[in-house]
């Protein structure tokens, strides 16, 4: 009962939802088309993969996000400084590109081109269709992981300024190990578990 009366809990939960929705959606929108283009050896192929990897590591290293946080400490920039490194993950792009290269025959693309299908139609009808199980799995795992995000907020902002980047998991950690309220923290953890379970069940229910 006390958890639902705590404004900080509601703030942390809202921030976690924003991070999850933005991070997961942007990641899918960015990585899948990029992986498709690179799997067809367009735009430089391996050279672009290397460049994409370097840019992502630059973001992941915290240089640009930290600059944004220091430059303008308000909610929009702070949240985006945390969202960008996660949603531009090079790992998902490399996995998708590898799948496209190894599991989709060039004959399918050639047949589609003969039928008049352009690049976007090929991506939608061939790549997305054949990768649906992998997309579904990654989507579910991304939701679960994003809802439990802790490290970015803990290291970069410690939840500030004014709880603008306070995530639910960070609040669970604070409650348990800084305030020594283990029972309260355990209750918060169970609530998070039930929320994640409900979201996962909803995704499975609507997966068709």
Coordinates of C-alpha atoms in Angstrom, one line a residue:
X1 CA 0.0 0.0 0.0
X2 CA 2.8 2.4 0.8
X3 CA 4.5 1.8 -2.5
X4 CA 1.5 3.2 -4.5
X5 CA 1.4 6.3 -2.3
X6 CA 5.1 7.1 -3.0
X7 CA 5.4 9.8 -5.7
X8 CA 9.1 8.8 -6.3
X9 CA 7.9 5.3 -7.1
X10 CA 5.4 6.6 -9.7
X11 CA 8.1 8.9 -11.2
X12 CA 10.5 6.0 -11.4
X13 CA 7.9 3.8 -13.0
X14 CA 6.9 6.5 -15.6
X15 CA 10.6 7.0 -16.5
X16 CA 11.1 3.3 -17.0
X17 CA 8.0 3.1 -19.3
X18 CA 9.3 6.1 -21.3
X19 CA 12.7 4.6 -21.6
X20 CA 11.3 1.2 -22.6
X21 CA 8.9 2.5 -25.3
X22 CA 11.4 4.9 -26.8
X23 CA 14.4 2.6 -26.6
X24 CA 12.7 -0.5 -28.0
X25 CA 10.8 1.2 -30.8
X26 CA 13.7 3.3 -32.0
X27 CA 16.1 0.3 -31.8
X28 CA 13.8 -1.7 -34.1
X29 CA 13.3 1.2 -36.5
X30 CA 17.0 1.9 -36.8
X31 CA 18.6 -1.5 -36.6
X32 CA 16.5 -3.7 -38.9
X33 CA 16.5 -1.4 -42.1
X34 CA 20.2 -0.8 -41.5
X35 CA 20.9 -4.5 -41.2
X36 CA 18.9 -5.2 -44.4
X37 CA 20.8 -2.5 -46.3
X38 CA 24.2 -3.8 -45.1
X39 CA 23.3 -7.4 -45.7
X40 CA 22.8 -6.6 -49.4
X41 CA 26.3 -5.0 -49.4
X42 CA 24.9 -1.6 -50.2
X43 CA 26.4 1.7 -49.0
X44 CA 29.8 0.2 -48.4
X45 CA 29.0 -3.0 -46.7
X46 CA 31.6 -3.9 -44.1
X47 CA 33.0 -0.4 -44.0
X48 CA 29.7 1.0 -42.9
X49 CA 29.3 -1.8 -40.3
X50 CA 32.7 -0.7 -38.9
X51 CA 31.7 2.9 -38.9
X52 CA 28.3 2.1 -37.3
X53 CA 30.1 0.1 -34.6
X54 CA 32.5 3.0 -33.9
X55 CA 29.7 5.6 -33.6
X56 CA 27.8 3.3 -31.3
X57 CA 30.8 2.7 -29.1
X58 CA 31.2 6.5 -28.9
X59 CA 27.6 6.8 -27.7
X60 CA 28.0 3.8 -25.4
X61 CA 31.2 5.2 -24.0
X62 CA 29.1 8.0 -22.5
X63 CA 30.9 11.0 -24.1
X64 CA 28.0 12.5 -26.0
X65 CA 25.3 11.5 -23.3
X66 CA 27.4 13.0 -20.5
X67 CA 27.9 16.2 -22.5
X68 CA 24.1 16.5 -23.1
X69 CA 23.4 16.0 -19.4
X70 CA 26.0 18.6 -18.3
X71 CA 25.0 21.1 -21.1
X72 CA 21.3 21.1 -20.4
X73 CA 20.1 19.5 -17.2
X74 CA 16.4 19.2 -17.9
X75 CA 14.2 16.2 -18.3
X76 CA 14.1 15.9 -22.1
X77 CA 17.8 16.0 -22.7
X78 CA 18.5 13.9 -19.7
X79 CA 16.2 11.1 -20.7
X80 CA 17.4 11.2 -24.3
X81 CA 21.0 11.0 -23.1
X82 CA 20.0 7.7 -21.5
X83 CA 17.8 6.4 -24.2
X84 CA 20.2 7.0 -27.2
X85 CA 23.0 4.6 -26.1
X86 CA 20.6 1.8 -25.6
X87 CA 18.5 2.3 -28.7
X88 CA 21.6 2.6 -31.0
X89 CA 23.0 -0.8 -29.9
X90 CA 25.2 -2.2 -32.6
X91 CA 24.7 -5.7 -31.2
X92 CA 21.1 -6.1 -32.5
X93 CA 22.1 -4.7 -35.9
X94 CA 25.0 -7.1 -36.3
X95 CA 22.8 -10.1 -35.3
X96 CA 20.1 -9.1 -37.8
X97 CA 22.6 -8.6 -40.5
X98 CA 24.2 -12.0 -39.9
X99 CA 20.8 -13.6 -40.0
X100 CA 19.9 -11.9 -43.3
X101 CA 23.2 -12.9 -44.9
X102 CA 23.1 -16.5 -43.8
X103 CA 19.4 -17.5 -43.9
X104 CA 18.0 -15.6 -46.8
X105 CA 19.0 -16.7 -50.3
X106 CA 19.8 -14.2 -53.0
X107 CA 17.4 -16.2 -55.3
X108 CA 14.5 -14.8 -53.2
X109 CA 15.6 -11.3 -53.9
X110 CA 16.2 -12.0 -57.6
X111 CA 12.7 -13.5 -57.9
X112 CA 11.2 -10.5 -56.1
X113 CA 13.0 -8.1 -58.4
X114 CA 11.7 -10.0 -61.4
X115 CA 8.2 -9.6 -60.0
X116 CA 8.8 -5.9 -59.7
X117 CA 9.4 -5.6 -56.0
X118 CA 11.6 -2.7 -54.9
X119 CA 14.0 -2.6 -51.9
X120 CA 11.3 -1.6 -49.4
X121 CA 8.9 -4.3 -50.6
X122 CA 11.7 -6.9 -50.5
X123 CA 12.5 -5.9 -46.9
X124 CA 8.9 -6.0 -45.8
X125 CA 7.9 -9.2 -47.6
X126 CA 11.1 -11.2 -47.3
X127 CA 13.3 -10.1 -44.5
X128 CA 10.6 -9.1 -41.9
X129 CA 8.5 -12.1 -42.7
X130 CA 11.4 -14.6 -42.3
X131 CA 12.8 -12.9 -39.2
X132 CA 9.4 -12.6 -37.4
X133 CA 10.3 -15.2 -34.7
X134 CA 13.7 -13.5 -34.0
X135 CA 12.0 -10.1 -33.9
X136 CA 9.4 -11.3 -31.5
X137 CA 12.1 -12.9 -29.2
X138 CA 14.2 -9.7 -29.2
X139 CA 11.2 -7.5 -28.7
X140 CA 10.2 -9.5 -25.5
X141 CA 13.7 -9.6 -24.2
X142 CA 14.2 -5.8 -24.9
X143 CA 11.0 -5.0 -22.9
X144 CA 12.1 -7.1 -20.0
X145 CA 15.6 -5.6 -20.0
X146 CA 14.5 -2.0 -20.5
X147 CA 12.0 -2.2 -17.6
X148 CA 14.9 -3.3 -15.4
X149 CA 17.4 -0.6 -16.6
X150 CA 19.7 0.5 -13.8
X151 CA 23.3 1.1 -14.9
X152 CA 22.9 4.1 -17.2
X153 CA 21.0 6.1 -14.6
X154 CA 23.1 5.0 -11.7
X155 CA 26.5 5.9 -13.4
X156 CA 25.6 8.9 -15.4
X157 CA 23.0 10.9 -13.5
X158 CA 22.2 9.0 -10.2
X159 CA 18.5 9.7 -11.0
X160 CA 18.9 13.5 -11.3
X161 CA 18.2 16.2 -11.8
X162 CA 15.1 16.3 -9.6
X163 CA 14.4 12.6 -10.4
X164 CA 14.1 13.3 -14.1
X165 CA 16.2 10.2 -14.9
X166 CA 15.2 8.1 -11.9
X167 CA 14.4 4.6 -13.0
X168 CA 12.3 2.1 -11.0
X169 CA 15.2 -0.3 -10.6
X170 CA 17.5 2.5 -9.3
X171 CA 14.9 3.4 -6.7
X172 CA 14.7 -0.3 -5.6
X173 CA 18.4 -0.3 -5.1
X174 CA 18.4 3.0 -3.1
X175 CA 15.6 1.7 -0.9
X176 CA 17.4 -1.5 -0.1
X177 CA 21.0 -0.5 0.1
X178 CA 21.0 3.2 1.0
X179 CA 17.9 3.4 3.2
X180 CA 18.1 -0.2 4.5
X181 CA 14.4 -0.8 3.9
X182 CA 14.7 -4.4 2.7
X183 CA 11.0 -5.3 3.1
X184 CA 9.9 -2.2 1.2
X185 CA 12.4 -2.8 -1.5
X186 CA 11.3 -6.4 -1.8
X187 CA 7.7 -5.3 -2.2
X188 CA 8.8 -2.9 -5.0
X189 CA 10.6 -5.7 -6.7
X190 CA 7.6 -8.0 -6.7
X191 CA 5.5 -5.2 -8.1
X192 CA 8.0 -4.8 -10.9
X193 CA 8.0 -8.6 -11.5
X194 CA 4.2 -8.6 -11.8
X195 CA 4.2 -5.6 -14.2
X196 CA 6.9 -7.2 -16.5
X197 CA 5.0 -10.5 -16.4
X198 CA 1.8 -8.7 -17.4
X199 CA 3.5 -6.9 -20.3
X200 CA 5.1 -10.1 -21.5
X201 CA 1.8 -11.9 -21.4
X202 CA 0.2 -9.0 -23.3
X203 CA 2.8 -9.2 -26.0
X204 CA 2.4 -13.0 -26.3
X205 CA -1.4 -12.6 -26.5
X206 CA -1.2 -10.0 -29.3
X207 CA 1.7 -11.6 -31.1
X208 CA -0.4 -12.8 -34.1

